[in-house]
Short mmCIF file of C-alpha atoms in Angstrom, two decimals:
data_model
loop_
_atom_site.label_atom_id
_atom_site.label_comp_id
_atom_site.label_asym_id
_atom_site.label_seq_id
_atom_site.Cartn_x
_atom_site.Cartn_y
_atom_site.Cartn_z
CA MET A 1 -146.05 62.51 -184.31
CA THR A 2 -142.50 62.12 -185.01
CA SER A 3 -140.64 58.87 -184.15
CA LYS A 4 -138.56 60.52 -181.45
CA LEU A 5 -141.66 61.96 -179.61
CA LYS A 6 -143.42 58.54 -179.78
CA PHE A 7 -140.30 57.09 -178.19
CA CYS A 8 -140.32 59.60 -175.53
CA LEU A 9 -143.93 59.16 -174.67
CA SER A 10 -143.49 55.28 -174.62
CA PHE A 11 -140.61 55.77 -171.94
CA VAL A 12 -142.54 58.11 -169.90
CA VAL A 13 -145.66 55.55 -169.81
CA ALA A 14 -143.34 52.70 -169.08
CA ALA A 15 -141.67 54.46 -166.24
CA VAL A 16 -144.90 55.64 -164.55
CA SER A 17 -146.19 51.97 -164.97
CA LEU A 18 -143.07 50.62 -163.05
CA ILE A 19 -143.46 53.30 -160.34
CA GLY A 20 -147.19 52.50 -159.82
CA PHE A 21 -146.39 48.79 -159.75
CA ALA A 22 -143.42 49.04 -157.49
CA SER A 23 -144.96 51.26 -154.68
CA PRO A 24 -147.82 48.88 -153.73
CA THR A 25 -145.42 45.96 -153.90
CA HIS A 26 -143.13 47.80 -151.37
CA ALA A 27 -146.11 48.85 -149.16
CA SER A 28 -147.59 45.51 -149.01
CA SER A 29 -144.32 43.89 -147.59
CA TYR A 30 -145.27 45.75 -144.47
CA LEU A 31 -148.06 45.63 -141.84
CA SER A 32 -150.68 48.23 -142.41
CA ILE A 33 -151.86 50.55 -139.84
CA PHE A 34 -153.87 48.85 -136.86
CA SER A 35 -155.68 49.56 -133.85
CA LYS A 36 -154.21 50.14 -130.46
CA ASN A 37 -154.84 46.83 -129.23
CA GLN A 38 -153.87 44.78 -132.07
CA TYR A 39 -152.36 41.43 -131.33
CA LEU A 40 -149.41 40.10 -133.47
CA SER A 41 -147.75 36.81 -133.72
CA THR A 42 -144.13 36.38 -134.79
CA LYS A 43 -143.40 34.28 -137.88
CA GLN A 44 -139.72 33.76 -137.14
CA THR A 45 -137.45 34.11 -134.09
CA ILE A 46 -136.74 37.90 -133.37
CA ASN A 47 -133.50 38.89 -132.01
CA THR A 48 -133.21 42.35 -130.95
CA THR A 49 -132.10 44.61 -127.98
CA LEU A 50 -133.36 46.85 -125.18
CA SER A 51 -134.49 50.20 -126.47
CA GLY A 52 -131.39 52.52 -126.06
CA HIS A 53 -129.20 49.72 -124.72
CA LYS A 54 -127.66 47.50 -127.20
CA SER A 55 -125.83 45.43 -124.52
CA VAL A 56 -129.08 43.76 -123.45
CA LYS A 57 -130.07 41.17 -125.94
CA ILE A 58 -133.53 40.02 -126.25
CA THR A 59 -134.80 36.75 -128.03
CA ILE A 60 -138.46 36.46 -128.91
CA PRO A 61 -139.37 33.07 -130.19
CA LYS A 62 -141.18 32.16 -133.35
CA GLY A 63 -144.93 31.98 -132.70
CA THR A 64 -144.98 34.53 -129.65
CA VAL A 65 -148.15 36.35 -129.45
CA PHE A 66 -148.14 39.97 -128.18
CA LYS A 67 -150.27 43.21 -128.03
CA SER A 68 -148.63 45.96 -130.08
CA GLY A 69 -149.07 49.66 -129.85
CA SER A 70 -149.36 51.79 -132.94
CA LEU A 71 -146.98 51.51 -135.86
CA GLY A 72 -144.01 53.99 -136.03
CA LYS A 73 -141.97 55.11 -139.12
CA THR A 74 -138.19 55.80 -139.21
CA SER A 75 -137.23 59.44 -139.81
CA LYS A 76 -135.07 58.82 -142.82
CA SER A 77 -136.55 55.94 -144.84
CA HIS A 78 -140.05 56.15 -143.35
CA THR A 79 -139.96 52.35 -142.78
CA PRO A 80 -142.81 51.18 -140.67
CA TYR A 81 -141.59 49.65 -137.28
CA ILE A 82 -142.92 48.37 -133.99
CA SER A 83 -141.50 47.96 -130.44
CA VAL A 84 -142.45 45.09 -128.21
CA ASP A 85 -143.13 45.68 -124.48
CA VAL A 86 -141.50 42.70 -123.00
CA ASN A 87 -143.05 43.26 -119.55
CA GLU A 88 -146.11 41.57 -120.97
CA LEU A 89 -144.38 38.37 -122.03
CA SER A 90 -143.25 35.35 -120.09
CA TRP A 91 -140.32 35.24 -117.77
CA PRO A 92 -137.95 33.32 -120.20
CA VAL A 93 -138.46 36.18 -122.83
CA ARG A 94 -138.20 39.26 -120.25
CA LYS A 95 -135.53 37.76 -117.93
CA ALA A 96 -132.67 39.62 -119.42
CA VAL A 97 -134.53 43.00 -119.38
CA ILE A 98 -135.68 42.56 -115.67
CA LYS A 99 -132.30 41.50 -114.50
CA SER A 100 -130.63 44.49 -116.34
CA THR A 101 -129.99 47.82 -114.51
CA TYR A 102 -132.08 49.84 -116.82
CA ASN A 103 -135.65 50.95 -116.06
CA VAL A 104 -136.73 50.30 -119.71
CA THR A 105 -138.95 47.52 -120.86
CA THR A 106 -139.40 47.86 -124.56
CA THR A 107 -137.33 46.65 -127.44
CA SER A 108 -135.43 48.67 -130.03
CA ALA A 109 -137.41 49.45 -133.23
CA ILE A 110 -138.12 46.27 -135.17
CA SER A 111 -139.04 46.49 -138.97
CA ALA A 112 -142.96 45.59 -139.17
CA SER A 113 -142.14 43.30 -142.01
CA LYS A 114 -144.86 40.74 -143.01
CA ALA A 115 -142.01 38.16 -143.08
CA LYS A 116 -141.66 38.70 -139.30
CA PHE A 117 -145.11 39.52 -137.98
CA LYS A 118 -148.85 38.65 -138.74
CA LYS A 119 -152.03 39.94 -137.28
CA VAL A 120 -154.00 37.54 -135.04
CA HIS A 121 -157.27 37.83 -132.98
CA ALA A 122 -156.87 38.61 -129.34
CA PRO A 123 -156.02 35.36 -127.41
CA THR A 124 -159.19 33.84 -125.54
CA TYR A 125 -156.88 32.88 -122.63
CA GLN A 126 -156.59 36.52 -121.59
CA THR A 127 -160.21 36.88 -121.21
CA TYR A 128 -160.22 35.69 -117.71
CA TYR A 129 -160.19 39.37 -116.98
CA LYS A 130 -161.57 42.18 -119.01
CA GLN A 131 -161.04 45.70 -117.68
CA PRO A 132 -164.49 47.32 -117.02
CA TYR A 133 -164.02 50.69 -118.71
CA THR A 134 -161.07 50.16 -121.37
CA GLY A 135 -162.39 46.83 -122.54
CA GLU A 136 -158.67 45.63 -122.48
CA ILE A 137 -158.22 41.90 -121.62
CA GLY A 138 -155.48 40.34 -119.31
CA GLY A 139 -153.95 41.84 -116.25
CA LEU A 140 -153.16 41.17 -112.49
CA VAL A 141 -155.73 39.53 -110.36
CA TRP A 142 -154.78 40.10 -106.62
CA GLN A 143 -155.14 37.73 -103.77
CA GLY A 144 -157.01 38.93 -100.72
CA ASP A 145 -160.30 40.15 -99.43
CA LYS A 146 -160.32 43.54 -101.11
CA ALA A 147 -157.89 46.43 -102.14
CA PHE A 148 -155.82 48.21 -99.55
CA PRO A 149 -156.37 51.88 -98.91
CA LEU A 150 -154.31 53.97 -101.34
CA LYS A 151 -151.78 54.96 -98.61
CA GLN A 152 -150.98 51.23 -97.80
CA GLN A 153 -150.51 50.19 -101.54
CA PHE A 154 -146.72 50.10 -100.69
CA LYS A 155 -147.58 46.60 -98.94
CA ILE A 156 -146.52 43.73 -101.03
CA GLU A 157 -149.28 41.14 -102.13
CA ASN A 158 -149.70 38.02 -104.05
CA CYS A 159 -151.19 37.86 -107.56
CA PHE A 160 -151.47 36.07 -110.78
CA ARG A 161 -151.82 37.00 -114.66
CA VAL A 162 -151.80 35.37 -117.96
CA THR A 163 -149.16 37.01 -120.24
CA ASP A 164 -149.68 37.98 -123.76
CA ASP A 165 -147.83 34.92 -124.87
CA GLY A 166 -150.02 32.62 -122.89
CA TYR A 167 -148.15 31.81 -119.69
CA LEU A 168 -149.76 31.59 -116.25
CA GLU A 169 -147.59 33.35 -113.78
CA TYR A 170 -148.06 33.45 -109.87
CA PHE A 171 -146.19 36.22 -107.84
CA THR A 172 -145.62 36.33 -104.24
CA GLY A 173 -144.50 39.55 -102.36
CA TYR A 174 -145.13 41.58 -105.38
CA ASP A 175 -144.55 45.49 -104.99
CA TYR A 176 -147.66 47.14 -106.24
CA TRP A 177 -145.53 50.28 -107.60
CA VAL A 178 -142.97 48.06 -109.35
CA HIS A 179 -142.11 49.02 -113.07
CA LYS A 180 -140.60 45.96 -114.20
CA MET A 181 -142.48 42.70 -113.98
CA PRO A 182 -140.46 40.49 -111.52
CA GLN A 183 -139.69 36.95 -111.67
CA PRO A 184 -142.72 34.81 -110.84
CA ARG A 185 -142.63 32.24 -108.13
CA SER A 186 -143.97 29.74 -110.43
CA TYR A 187 -145.35 29.72 -114.17
CA ALA A 188 -146.49 27.30 -116.74
CA LYS A 189 -147.82 27.51 -120.49
CA VAL A 190 -151.44 27.64 -120.83
CA GLN A 191 -152.42 24.74 -122.94
CA LYS A 192 -156.14 25.06 -123.19
CA PHE A 193 -158.62 27.92 -122.17
CA VAL A 194 -162.49 27.14 -121.68
CA GLN A 195 -165.06 29.69 -120.85
CA LYS A 196 -168.32 28.72 -119.12
CA GLY A 197 -170.66 31.68 -117.98
CA LYS A 198 -168.71 33.62 -115.40
CA ALA A 199 -165.91 30.89 -115.07
CA SER A 200 -162.73 30.62 -116.81
CA TYR A 201 -160.69 27.35 -116.86
CA LEU A 202 -157.00 27.42 -117.62
CA TYR A 203 -155.24 24.14 -118.20
CA THR A 204 -151.51 23.56 -117.93
CA LYS A 205 -149.06 20.62 -118.08
CA THR A 206 -147.34 21.38 -114.79
CA LYS A 207 -148.65 22.92 -111.68
CA VAL A 208 -148.12 26.38 -110.84
CA SER A 209 -147.18 26.50 -107.26
CA GLY A 210 -149.19 28.95 -105.05
CA LEU A 211 -152.47 28.52 -107.08
CA THR A 212 -155.07 25.92 -106.09
CA MET A 213 -155.22 23.76 -109.23
CA ALA A 214 -157.12 20.65 -109.75
CA HIS A 215 -155.11 17.53 -110.91
CA VAL A 216 -157.48 16.26 -113.77
CA HIS A 217 -155.27 14.10 -116.10
CA LYS A 218 -152.13 11.95 -115.33
CA LYS A 219 -150.84 12.35 -118.99
CA GLY A 220 -150.99 14.74 -121.83
CA ASN A 221 -150.76 18.57 -121.82
CA ASN A 222 -153.93 19.28 -119.80
CA ARG A 223 -153.12 17.83 -116.47
CA TYR A 224 -153.76 20.74 -114.04
CA ARG A 225 -156.84 23.10 -114.17
CA LEU A 226 -157.28 26.30 -112.57
CA LYS A 227 -160.85 27.82 -112.07
CA VAL A 228 -161.17 31.53 -112.31
CA ARG A 229 -164.76 32.87 -111.52
CA LYS A 230 -165.76 36.41 -111.50
CA THR A 231 -168.65 37.59 -109.40
CA THR A 232 -170.92 40.56 -109.42
CA GLN A 233 -169.94 41.34 -105.89
CA HIS A 234 -168.36 44.86 -105.40
CA LEU A 235 -166.26 45.69 -102.48
CA ALA A 236 -165.62 49.10 -101.03
CA THR A 237 -162.37 50.41 -99.63
CA ILE A 238 -162.32 53.76 -97.85
CA ASN A 239 -159.31 56.05 -98.27
CA PRO A 240 -159.04 58.45 -95.25
CA GLY A 241 -158.26 61.98 -95.99
CA GLN A 242 -155.51 63.97 -94.03
CA ASN A 243 -158.46 65.57 -92.05
CA LYS A 244 -159.92 62.48 -90.18
CA ASN A 245 -163.28 64.07 -90.38
CA TYR A 246 -163.46 63.40 -93.99
CA ASP A 247 -162.76 60.52 -96.51
CA ASP A 248 -160.61 61.04 -99.51
CA SER A 249 -162.15 58.71 -101.73
CA VAL A 250 -163.61 55.11 -102.12
CA ARG A 251 -161.91 52.44 -104.05
CA ILE A 252 -164.30 49.74 -105.62
CA SER A 253 -162.96 46.11 -106.19
CA ILE A 254 -164.64 43.36 -108.05
CA ARG A 255 -164.64 39.86 -106.21
CA TYR A 256 -163.03 36.90 -107.85
CA TYR A 257 -162.56 33.36 -106.81
CA VAL A 258 -159.61 31.72 -108.06
CA GLY A 259 -159.21 27.96 -107.13
CA GLY A 260 -161.99 28.58 -104.54
CA LYS A 261 -159.82 31.34 -102.79
CA LYS A 262 -160.70 35.08 -102.50
CA PHE A 263 -159.11 37.27 -105.20
CA TYR A 264 -160.13 40.78 -106.45
CA VAL A 265 -159.58 43.22 -109.20
CA PRO A 266 -159.49 46.99 -108.55
CA SER A 267 -162.29 48.56 -110.70
CA GLN A 268 -162.40 52.31 -109.98
CA THR A 269 -161.97 55.02 -107.26
CA ILE A 270 -164.81 57.32 -106.43
CA TYR A 271 -164.24 60.79 -105.16
CA PRO A 272 -166.74 62.90 -103.09
#
């Protein structure tokens, strides 16, 4: 073998080695593919904008937990990215989006860099409610005896939820068909969560006005406690059809007691 040929082979081997080394390093700097309900936490403050509207600025603080959808990739560089639905985050974060005139709630594409995000387990503070069919946790729990008939869902009701980033929010006069989550009447950061059987206990430093919370400590972060108890009681709401001789469907709700008061979660709609 000539010296020239040996040199060429050595160059090719070195080049292949460099390519093989560079690719995994580049790939490892981004989040890998994850399931639909993967929760992430921000490792740094994220300054971004509303999707399609750069005039609306959004700041997501460091340590914010949120549930992400699937990863996307840019068309040119194929760089992995994610978008955040700020509808599911606390009022201080989503405030600018809700007050904007645009009917959009997701952020612009954010690079799915491991320097910005990390995978975390689903937060226990959202297990006060688990959707019976999808298994997803978190969501609105409505105040009242049972669900309204579908034709009356334009009526406004009171409800509460715990956001992805761990804030207990209580809403009054909530429009059932609203697209953007409005400003809550009151809210507070969940400092502690305890599960005992069918009961969930949410602890906050300040009282959330509108909810019946026990004042359990004078000092510290866990001063107020909200008890949320799911029951096995199912409630039926009849939806009349246009022909009064027949019913259109029956809506089933699950009874909850929140601070000792009646609340409910819509479960399913049964058609004849």
